Short mmCIF file of C-alpha atoms in Angstrom, two decimals:
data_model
loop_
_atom_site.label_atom_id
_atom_site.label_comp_id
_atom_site.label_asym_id
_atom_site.label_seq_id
_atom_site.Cartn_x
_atom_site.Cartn_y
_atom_site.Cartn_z
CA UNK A 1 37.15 -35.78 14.43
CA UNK A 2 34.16 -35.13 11.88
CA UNK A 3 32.34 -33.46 14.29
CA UNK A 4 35.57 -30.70 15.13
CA UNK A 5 34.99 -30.53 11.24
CA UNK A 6 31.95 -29.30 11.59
CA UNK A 7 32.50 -26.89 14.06
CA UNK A 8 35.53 -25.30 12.30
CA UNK A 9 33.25 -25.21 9.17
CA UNK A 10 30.71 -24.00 11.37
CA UNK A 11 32.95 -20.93 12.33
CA UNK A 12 34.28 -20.27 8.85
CA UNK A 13 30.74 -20.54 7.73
CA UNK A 14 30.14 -17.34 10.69
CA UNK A 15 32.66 -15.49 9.67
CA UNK A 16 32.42 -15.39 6.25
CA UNK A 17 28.30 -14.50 6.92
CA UNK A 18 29.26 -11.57 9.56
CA UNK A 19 32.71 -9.86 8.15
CA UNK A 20 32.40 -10.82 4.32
CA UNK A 21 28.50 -10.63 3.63
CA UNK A 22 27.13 -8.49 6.70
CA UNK A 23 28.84 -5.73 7.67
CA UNK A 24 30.43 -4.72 4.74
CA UNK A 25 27.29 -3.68 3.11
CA UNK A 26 25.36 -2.57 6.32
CA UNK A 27 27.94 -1.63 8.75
CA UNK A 28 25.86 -2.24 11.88
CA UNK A 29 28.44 -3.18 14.82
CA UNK A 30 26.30 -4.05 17.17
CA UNK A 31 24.47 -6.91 15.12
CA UNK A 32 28.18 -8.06 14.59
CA UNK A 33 28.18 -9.34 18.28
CA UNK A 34 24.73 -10.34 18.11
CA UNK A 35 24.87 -12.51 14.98
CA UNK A 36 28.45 -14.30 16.44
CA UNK A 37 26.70 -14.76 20.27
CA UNK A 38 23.79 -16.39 18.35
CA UNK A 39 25.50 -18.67 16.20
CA UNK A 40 28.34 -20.29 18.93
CA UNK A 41 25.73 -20.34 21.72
CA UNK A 42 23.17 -22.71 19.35
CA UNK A 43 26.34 -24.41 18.15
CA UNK A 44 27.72 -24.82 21.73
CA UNK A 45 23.79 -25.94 23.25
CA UNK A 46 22.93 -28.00 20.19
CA UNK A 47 26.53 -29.92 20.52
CA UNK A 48 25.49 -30.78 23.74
CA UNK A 49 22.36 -31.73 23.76
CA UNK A 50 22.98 -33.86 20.35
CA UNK A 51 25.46 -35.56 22.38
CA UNK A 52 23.11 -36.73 24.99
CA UNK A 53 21.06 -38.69 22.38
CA UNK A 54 17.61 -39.93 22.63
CA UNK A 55 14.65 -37.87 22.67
CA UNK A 56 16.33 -34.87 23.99
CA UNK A 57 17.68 -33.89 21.01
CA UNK A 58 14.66 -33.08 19.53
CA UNK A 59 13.70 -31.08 22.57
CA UNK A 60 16.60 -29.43 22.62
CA UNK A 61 17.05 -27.90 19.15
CA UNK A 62 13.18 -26.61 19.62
CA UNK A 63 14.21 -24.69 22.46
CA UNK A 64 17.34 -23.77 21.09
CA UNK A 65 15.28 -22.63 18.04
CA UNK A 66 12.42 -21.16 20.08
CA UNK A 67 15.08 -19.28 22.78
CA UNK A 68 16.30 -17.60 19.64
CA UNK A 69 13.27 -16.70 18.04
CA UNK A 70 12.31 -14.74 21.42
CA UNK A 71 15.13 -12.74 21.70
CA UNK A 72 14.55 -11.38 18.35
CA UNK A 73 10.93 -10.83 19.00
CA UNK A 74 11.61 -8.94 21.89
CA UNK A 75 14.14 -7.25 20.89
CA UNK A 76 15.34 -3.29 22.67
CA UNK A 77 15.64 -1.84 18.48
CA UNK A 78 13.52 -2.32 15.93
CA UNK A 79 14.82 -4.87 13.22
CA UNK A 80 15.06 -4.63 9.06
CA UNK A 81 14.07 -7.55 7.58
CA UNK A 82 17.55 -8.30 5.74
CA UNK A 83 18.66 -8.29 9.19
CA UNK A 84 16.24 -10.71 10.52
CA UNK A 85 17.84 -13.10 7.64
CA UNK A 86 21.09 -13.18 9.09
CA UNK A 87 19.49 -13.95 12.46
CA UNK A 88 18.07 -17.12 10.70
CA UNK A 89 21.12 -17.89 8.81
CA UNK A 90 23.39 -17.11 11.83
CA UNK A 91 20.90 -20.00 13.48
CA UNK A 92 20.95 -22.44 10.87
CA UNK A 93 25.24 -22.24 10.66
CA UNK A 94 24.75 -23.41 14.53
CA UNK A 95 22.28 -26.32 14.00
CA UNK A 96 23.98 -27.33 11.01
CA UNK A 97 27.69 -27.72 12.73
CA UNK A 98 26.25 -29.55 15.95
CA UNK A 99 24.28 -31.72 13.97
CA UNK A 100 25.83 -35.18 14.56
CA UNK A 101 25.91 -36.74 11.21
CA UNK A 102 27.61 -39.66 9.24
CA UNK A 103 27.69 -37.49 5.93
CA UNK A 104 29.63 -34.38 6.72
CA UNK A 105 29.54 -33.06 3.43
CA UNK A 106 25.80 -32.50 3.33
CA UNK A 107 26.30 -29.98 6.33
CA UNK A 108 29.14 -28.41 4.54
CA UNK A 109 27.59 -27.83 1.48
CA UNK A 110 24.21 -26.47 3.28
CA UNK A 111 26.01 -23.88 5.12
CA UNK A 112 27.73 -23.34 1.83
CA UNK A 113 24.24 -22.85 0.14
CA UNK A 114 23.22 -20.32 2.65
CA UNK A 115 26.17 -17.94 2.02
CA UNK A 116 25.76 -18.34 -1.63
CA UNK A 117 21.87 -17.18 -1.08
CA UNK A 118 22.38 -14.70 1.23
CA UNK A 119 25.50 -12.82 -1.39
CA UNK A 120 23.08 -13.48 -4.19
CA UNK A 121 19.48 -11.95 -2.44
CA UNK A 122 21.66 -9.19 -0.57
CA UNK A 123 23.99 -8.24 -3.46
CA UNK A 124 23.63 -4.36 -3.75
CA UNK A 125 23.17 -4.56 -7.49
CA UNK A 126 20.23 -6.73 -7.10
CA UNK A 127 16.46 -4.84 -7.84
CA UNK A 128 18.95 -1.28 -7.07
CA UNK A 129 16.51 0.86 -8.67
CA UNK A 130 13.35 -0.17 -6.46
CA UNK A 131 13.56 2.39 -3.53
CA UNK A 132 11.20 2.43 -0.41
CA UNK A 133 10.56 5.35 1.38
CA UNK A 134 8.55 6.80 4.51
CA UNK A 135 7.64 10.66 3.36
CA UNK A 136 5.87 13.20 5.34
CA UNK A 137 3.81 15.53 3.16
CA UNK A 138 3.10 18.97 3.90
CA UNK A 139 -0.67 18.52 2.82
CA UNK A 140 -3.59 15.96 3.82
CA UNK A 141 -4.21 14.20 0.47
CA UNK A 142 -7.77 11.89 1.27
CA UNK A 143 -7.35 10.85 -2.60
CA UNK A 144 -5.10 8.16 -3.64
CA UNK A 145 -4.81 8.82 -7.41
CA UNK A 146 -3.89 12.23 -6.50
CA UNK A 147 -1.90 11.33 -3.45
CA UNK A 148 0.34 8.72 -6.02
CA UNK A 149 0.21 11.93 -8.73
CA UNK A 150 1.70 14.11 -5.99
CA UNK A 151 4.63 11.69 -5.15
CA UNK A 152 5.55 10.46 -8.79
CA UNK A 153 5.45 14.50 -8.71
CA UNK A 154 7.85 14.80 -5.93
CA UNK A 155 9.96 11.99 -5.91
CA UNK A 156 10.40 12.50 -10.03
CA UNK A 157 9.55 8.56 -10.83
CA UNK A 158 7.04 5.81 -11.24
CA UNK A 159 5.40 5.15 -7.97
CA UNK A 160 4.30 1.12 -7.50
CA UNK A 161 2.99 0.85 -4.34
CA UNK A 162 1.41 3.69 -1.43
CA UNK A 163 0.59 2.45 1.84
CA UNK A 164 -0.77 5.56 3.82
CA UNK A 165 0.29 5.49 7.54
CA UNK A 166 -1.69 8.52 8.68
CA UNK A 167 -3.85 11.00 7.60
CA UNK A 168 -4.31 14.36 9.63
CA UNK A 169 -6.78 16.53 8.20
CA UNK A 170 -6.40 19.05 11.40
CA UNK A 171 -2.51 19.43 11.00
CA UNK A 172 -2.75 19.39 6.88
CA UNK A 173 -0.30 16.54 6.30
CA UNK A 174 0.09 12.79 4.95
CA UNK A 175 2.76 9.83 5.95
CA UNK A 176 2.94 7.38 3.62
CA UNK A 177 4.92 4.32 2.95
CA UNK A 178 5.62 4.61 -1.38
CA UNK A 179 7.60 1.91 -2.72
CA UNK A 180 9.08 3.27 -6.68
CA UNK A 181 11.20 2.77 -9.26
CA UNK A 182 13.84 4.80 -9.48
CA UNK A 183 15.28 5.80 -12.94
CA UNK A 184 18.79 6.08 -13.97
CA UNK A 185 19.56 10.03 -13.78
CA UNK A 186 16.72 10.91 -12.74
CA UNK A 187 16.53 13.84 -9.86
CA UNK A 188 13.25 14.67 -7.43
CA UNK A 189 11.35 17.32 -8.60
CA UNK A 190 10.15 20.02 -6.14
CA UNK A 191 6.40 20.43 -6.23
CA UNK A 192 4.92 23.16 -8.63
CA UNK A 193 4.02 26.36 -6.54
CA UNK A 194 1.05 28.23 -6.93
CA UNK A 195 1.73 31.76 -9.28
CA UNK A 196 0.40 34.88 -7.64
CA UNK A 197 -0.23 37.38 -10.07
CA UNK A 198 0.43 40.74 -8.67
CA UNK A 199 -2.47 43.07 -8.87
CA UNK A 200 -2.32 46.08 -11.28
CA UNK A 201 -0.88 49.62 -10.04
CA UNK A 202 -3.12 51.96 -9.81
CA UNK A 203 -1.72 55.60 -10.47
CA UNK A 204 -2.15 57.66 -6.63
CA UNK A 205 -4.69 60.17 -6.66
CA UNK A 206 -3.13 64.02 -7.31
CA UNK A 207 -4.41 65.75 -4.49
CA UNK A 208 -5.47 69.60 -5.31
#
């Protein structure tokens, strides 16, 4: 009976992560699936094996852990790192609800600590105003003062961090990876454009 505990708590623990925390601030369906397939099939292998006792228990959860850990490496689509977390926290709900224990409550309140972290350290009002961005520029900038002028230019805020990703001199144009700040009202600001000055008329000669 405590351990049906700990697989309901287990699934409440899920569902709360994937419909309450997940997808209402990302709204990725397809990681929906994935997160739920992750956390019942560890829940469902680590059951077992924890039943089976002895050494393979051990064993087990490493491969369990390790099985895991290789689907996300190799994964079809590239990964955020927010989403990564849910993979981990998805895999930790499983462990924790097929761990066979005498103290339920200290499974309980672990999967209840990794809700509480992942609302608190995914909360949209958390660190709003830092921004990261991948930006194209029309113009090869070598120069990284200049290059962080330009953007703080562009982007119309303090600029923290500029990772440059390439550099084509032949095609004239920078990516970068900026990381800013961005400040309450403010707006991008197109770059300034070069004034051409238009040349003086000259009165047409009068021809006799």
């Amino acid at each position: 009976m405590p351990q049906l505990a700990l697989w309901l708590s287990d699934i409440v623990a899920v569902s709360v992560l994937v419909f309450a925390l997940y997808f209402p601030r990302h709204r990725r369906r397809d990681l929906v699936v994935a997160f739920l397939g992750v956390n019942i099939g560890v829940l469902a292998v680590a059951s077992s094996l924890t039943a089976a006792g002895g050494s393979a228990t051990g064993l087990g959860l490493g491969m369990a852990l390790f099985g895991v850990l290789s689907i996300i490496r190799l994964r079809s689509t590239e990964l955020d790192q927010h989403e990564v977390a849910y993979y981990f926290s998805a895999l930790a709900l499983g462990i924790l609800g097929a761990w066979q224990t005498d103290q339920e409550w200290r499974s309980a309140a672990l999967m209840a600590v990794i809700l509480a972290v992942l609302f608190v350290g995914d909360h949209p009002r958390l660190l709003r105003q830092h921004r990261r961005q991948v930006i194209v520029l029309d113009q090869a900038i070598p120069d990284h003062a200049a290059l962080v002028a330009h953007l703080e230019q562009v982007l119309g805020n303090r600029v923290h961090s500029v990772s440059v990703q390439r550099l084509d001199l032949v095609n004239d144009t920078t990516v970068v990876d900026v990381r800013y700040r961005s400040a309450p009202g403010a707006s991008p600001r197109p770059p300034a454009q070069p004034r051409v000055e238009a040349a003086p008329h000259s009165p047409a000669a009068v021809q006799p």
